XYZ file of C-alpha atoms in Angstrom:
351
model
C 33.640 33.165 24.133
C 35.187 30.015 22.734
C 35.335 29.912 18.951
C 36.644 27.003 16.901
C 36.126 25.101 13.677
C 36.581 21.666 15.244
C 37.320 20.425 18.749
C 38.047 16.743 19.436
C 38.389 15.233 22.924
C 39.068 11.535 23.562
C 39.947 11.404 27.286
C 38.123 9.778 30.167
C 36.648 12.986 31.601
C 35.618 16.133 29.793
C 34.725 19.355 31.632
C 34.164 22.702 29.922
C 33.038 25.683 31.994
C 32.786 29.209 30.632
C 30.485 32.202 31.109
C 29.573 32.020 27.420
C 29.947 28.978 25.157
C 29.221 29.714 21.494
C 29.343 27.378 18.481
C 29.011 29.087 15.074
C 29.401 26.761 12.081
C 31.739 24.667 14.224
C 31.830 21.128 15.567
C 32.397 19.984 19.145
C 32.973 16.238 19.515
C 33.307 14.602 22.936
C 33.742 10.854 23.447
C 34.713 8.288 20.805
C 36.982 6.616 23.353
C 34.694 5.587 26.186
C 34.483 8.863 28.058
C 32.768 8.470 31.420
C 31.820 12.067 32.300
C 30.984 15.014 30.035
C 29.954 18.330 31.628
C 29.194 21.515 29.703
C 28.618 24.426 32.102
C 27.968 27.975 30.944
C 25.772 30.995 31.680
C 24.964 31.174 27.974
C 25.181 28.141 25.674
C 24.476 28.931 22.004
C 24.640 26.798 18.864
C 24.197 28.649 15.530
C 24.570 26.378 12.505
C 26.967 24.367 14.668
C 27.136 20.746 15.773
C 27.656 19.325 19.255
C 28.256 15.575 19.218
C 28.684 13.482 22.380
C 29.146 9.723 21.949
C 29.799 6.685 24.176
C 29.629 8.709 27.395
C 28.262 7.396 30.676
C 27.220 10.702 32.247
C 26.394 13.836 30.231
C 25.435 17.082 31.985
C 24.574 20.360 30.222
C 24.161 23.188 32.748
C 23.375 26.700 31.559
C 21.192 29.677 32.416
C 20.324 29.984 28.719
C 20.631 27.203 26.124
C 19.801 28.144 22.518
C 19.877 26.058 19.331
C 19.462 28.027 16.074
C 19.934 25.958 12.912
C 22.267 23.831 15.015
C 22.465 20.154 15.946
C 23.103 18.451 19.289
C 23.666 14.690 19.052
C 24.075 12.512 22.162
C 24.482 8.773 21.641
C 24.889 5.563 23.649
C 24.790 7.264 27.061
C 23.580 6.031 30.410
C 22.597 9.335 32.007
C 21.853 12.637 30.265
C 20.835 15.672 32.326
C 20.529 19.064 30.586
C 19.753 21.520 33.420
C 19.020 25.097 32.464
C 16.768 28.061 33.121
C 15.867 28.510 29.446
C 16.059 25.815 26.750
C 15.203 26.997 23.220
C 15.260 25.100 19.913
C 14.767 27.258 16.781
C 15.201 25.418 13.466
C 17.621 23.193 15.360
C 17.830 19.496 16.146
C 18.482 17.735 19.452
C 19.100 14.004 19.004
C 19.460 11.602 21.946
C 19.991 7.919 21.124
C 20.091 4.701 23.156
C 20.113 6.472 26.521
C 18.943 4.797 29.702
C 18.203 7.951 31.683
C 17.410 11.262 29.988
C 16.374 14.237 32.115
C 16.017 17.654 30.421
C 15.259 20.099 33.260
C 14.454 23.726 32.526
C 12.262 26.549 33.788
C 11.318 27.260 30.175
C 11.540 24.569 27.473
C 10.650 25.855 23.987
C 10.770 24.304 20.510
C 10.142 26.706 17.597
C 10.476 25.010 14.200
C 12.941 22.689 15.917
C 13.199 18.931 16.338
C 13.779 16.957 19.534
C 14.366 13.249 18.946
C 14.908 10.788 21.816
C 15.482 7.107 21.074
C 15.864 4.973 24.160
C 15.960 1.212 24.649
C 15.706 -1.433 27.358
C 15.205 -0.143 30.924
C 15.088 3.477 29.898
C 13.731 6.534 31.666
C 12.969 9.843 29.996
C 11.873 12.795 32.115
C 11.075 16.262 30.748
C 10.681 18.645 33.675
C 9.914 22.290 33.012
C 7.712 25.016 34.445
C 6.721 25.844 30.866
C 6.970 23.331 28.001
C 6.013 24.811 24.622
C 5.977 23.299 21.132
C 5.410 25.877 18.352
C 5.760 24.472 14.827
C 8.235 22.067 16.396
C 8.525 18.301 16.511
C 9.287 16.032 19.468
C 9.720 12.336 18.782
C 10.303 9.773 21.540
C 10.659 6.109 20.516
C 11.342 2.690 22.088
C 11.650 3.887 25.687
C 10.410 2.042 28.734
C 9.393 5.012 30.898
C 8.535 8.513 29.687
C 7.471 11.252 32.089
C 6.996 14.808 30.737
C 6.262 16.996 33.791
C 5.425 20.672 33.418
C 3.230 23.315 35.036
C 2.204 24.434 31.544
C 2.367 22.007 28.589
C 1.421 23.637 25.268
C 1.442 22.371 21.675
C 0.713 25.033 19.040
C 1.005 23.836 15.434
C 3.537 21.364 16.796
C 3.810 17.595 16.814
C 4.627 15.324 19.753
C 5.054 11.665 18.835
C 5.663 8.913 21.408
C 5.920 5.291 20.273
C 6.698 1.775 21.594
C 7.100 2.825 25.233
C 6.067 0.808 28.236
C 4.844 3.574 30.532
C 3.980 7.173 29.631
C 2.919 9.825 32.121
C 2.090 13.384 31.032
C 1.621 15.537 34.131
C 0.868 19.234 33.836
C -1.261 21.799 35.648
C -2.337 23.086 32.231
C -2.222 20.858 29.132
C -3.213 22.610 25.895
C -3.319 21.392 22.284
C -3.927 24.180 19.725
C -3.720 23.108 16.069
C -1.166 20.583 17.267
C -0.979 16.807 17.230
C -0.054 14.442 20.071
C 0.397 10.847 18.903
C 1.039 7.973 21.312
C 1.696 4.548 19.781
C 2.105 0.918 20.946
C 2.279 1.607 24.678
C 1.181 -0.437 27.652
C 0.291 2.310 30.127
C -0.575 5.949 29.391
C -1.526 8.552 31.985
C -2.497 12.083 30.941
C -2.906 13.989 34.202
C -3.686 17.692 34.260
C -5.767 20.210 36.195
C -6.896 21.529 32.812
C -6.731 19.450 29.595
C -7.796 21.426 26.515
C -7.900 20.507 22.823
C -8.600 23.427 20.468
C -8.427 22.470 16.794
C -5.892 19.910 17.964
C -5.706 16.138 17.702
C -4.798 13.583 20.373
C -4.240 10.112 18.887
C -3.665 6.992 21.014
C -3.022 3.708 19.195
C -2.618 0.060 20.280
C -2.558 0.740 24.011
C -3.341 -1.522 26.921
C -4.282 1.091 29.539
C -5.120 4.734 28.832
C -6.054 7.143 31.623
C -7.035 10.770 30.995
C -7.385 12.450 34.377
C -8.182 16.149 34.602
C -10.267 18.540 36.680
C -11.410 20.124 33.416
C -11.390 18.355 30.024
C -12.412 20.513 27.063
C -12.470 19.674 23.343
C -13.301 22.617 21.063
C -13.165 21.751 17.353
C -10.569 19.183 18.394
C -10.357 15.418 18.116
C -9.492 12.672 20.601
C -8.862 9.355 18.851
C -8.320 6.143 20.805
C -7.754 3.062 18.651
C -7.201 -0.639 19.404
C -7.144 -0.202 23.186
C -7.967 -2.563 25.978
C -8.723 -0.073 28.759
C -9.643 3.585 28.311
C -10.566 5.749 31.302
C -11.565 9.420 31.023
C -11.894 10.981 34.475
C -12.699 14.663 34.906
C -14.800 16.966 37.051
C -16.062 18.531 33.820
C -15.878 16.923 30.364
C -17.013 19.374 27.688
C -17.057 18.755 23.927
C -17.969 21.689 21.676
C -17.833 20.942 17.949
C -15.267 18.323 18.903
C -14.926 14.594 18.358
C -14.060 11.685 20.640
C -13.555 8.403 18.803
C -12.793 5.103 20.561
C -12.515 1.954 18.419
C -11.756 -1.751 18.913
C -11.135 -1.437 22.643
C -12.133 -3.793 25.426
C -13.153 -1.374 28.179
C -14.146 2.296 28.034
C -14.975 4.292 31.160
C -16.040 7.952 31.137
C -16.370 9.291 34.697
C -16.968 13.037 34.900
C -19.150 15.032 37.302
C -20.531 16.987 34.351
C -20.648 15.631 30.784
C -21.697 18.015 28.008
C -21.845 17.504 24.239
C -22.594 20.610 22.162
C -22.456 20.093 18.388
C -19.882 17.410 19.170
C -19.691 13.671 18.648
C -18.593 10.673 20.709
C -18.251 7.413 18.796
C -17.455 4.142 20.561
C -17.334 1.038 18.385
C -16.626 -2.671 18.841
C -16.159 -2.387 22.602
C -16.753 -5.035 25.212
C -17.552 -2.773 28.172
C -18.664 0.861 28.015
C -19.429 2.862 31.169
C -20.602 6.475 31.065
C -20.904 7.818 34.624
C -21.827 11.417 35.349
C -23.920 13.477 37.754
C -25.110 15.497 34.759
C -25.065 14.090 31.224
C -26.187 16.530 28.539
C -26.353 16.264 24.749
C -27.106 19.559 22.968
C -27.183 19.039 19.208
C -24.474 16.454 19.794
C -24.170 12.794 18.886
C -23.256 9.788 21.020
C -22.797 6.576 19.005
C -22.051 3.237 20.658
C -21.502 0.227 18.390
C -20.980 -2.894 20.510
C -20.468 -6.542 19.601
C -19.985 -9.970 21.190
C -19.986 -10.065 25.027
C -20.737 -6.383 25.404
C -21.995 -4.357 28.346
C -23.125 -0.751 27.978
C -24.046 1.165 31.149
C -25.119 4.810 31.362
C -25.415 5.842 35.014
C -25.985 9.570 35.504
C -28.213 11.369 37.998
C -29.704 13.356 35.109
C -29.656 12.369 31.418
C -30.865 15.083 29.072
C -31.010 14.901 25.265
C -32.006 18.248 23.742
C -32.061 17.920 20.696
C -29.210 15.454 20.428
C -28.966 11.906 19.187
C -27.937 8.829 21.165
C -27.609 5.612 19.180
C -26.674 2.227 20.633
C -26.221 -0.657 18.192
C -25.320 -4.037 19.641
C -25.227 -7.697 18.637
C -24.517 -10.972 20.369
C -24.923 -11.417 24.147
C -25.239 -7.715 24.790
C -26.584 -5.852 27.800
C -27.589 -2.192 27.709
C -28.404 -0.462 30.988
C -29.705 3.110 31.414
C -29.791 3.870 35.134
C -30.762 7.334 36.388
C -33.666 9.005 38.176
C -34.339 11.516 35.393
C -34.364 10.861 31.634
C -35.406 13.898 29.608
C -35.887 13.781 25.830
C -36.593 17.171 24.260
C -36.667 17.041 20.476
C -33.981 14.366 20.765
C -33.643 10.748 19.722
C -32.572 7.692 21.707
C -32.294 4.508 19.627
C -31.399 1.027 20.887
C -31.719 -1.948 18.553
C -30.367 -5.426 17.732
C -29.814 -6.193 21.414
C -30.309 -9.468 23.259
C -30.682 -7.862 26.686
């Protein structure tokens, strides 16, 4: 163990390698004089009410089998490359702050935030990659701002009562075999390209909010919203692609966007609601499209095109309402349209 109240290093290279590195109410400062390489290597890296501050470094590498932050703070600023590589990364009531980094790559088998805060602020040609077999947010907060490229990659990506906020980034890609939101909130703001790619994308009492985007793609083999909400606002292109898109007591809301495309093999609404308003182009494509006590509302204006193209469209006893004005076209194309105690309303349309 290495114990200290304060440790200051101002050389060009900084390398610290121990079996166990522990900070308890202490401060470790590396940099302040243009350090080029900072490497912290340990089997166990623990911060308890301590502070690790790394500034003005070109390359920062944290390598540990176990990395734990408990009421501690890690601050990394003005760096070109940051690569924490560990088997287990845990934040409990702690704070990890990364500022003005060009390349940030936290790599871990298990990445967990419990009542902790992860803040990444990157500018210019920046890349942020979160790679973990298991990425879990429990009552924690992750905030990523002003980065050009953000790529969280995990086999299992879970938000439980946690908050993930991504803003002003150019490209965002969330890739996971299993993506789950449970009483959590994922907010993506002012981005040009967003890709949510998962074998299974599930919202349970959770909220996914996408604001002011140019291109939004939700690609999953299975997309399920149970008492959850998907909100897409002020978007140009929104594409939901899934083998199965199921909404049970959930809500999908898309507003002020130019193009909305829903392309699942099976589309089911049960006590749920889809609301699309002020869109230019809306395409709902499915082999099976079913509304069971659900609501689909499409409010279209100006040069609007609304196309529903499923093999089977069944409304039992759901409600489909299409309200359009201007030079609007509404097309319902399918071999089977079944209305059982349901309502389909189209009015104020030119075509």
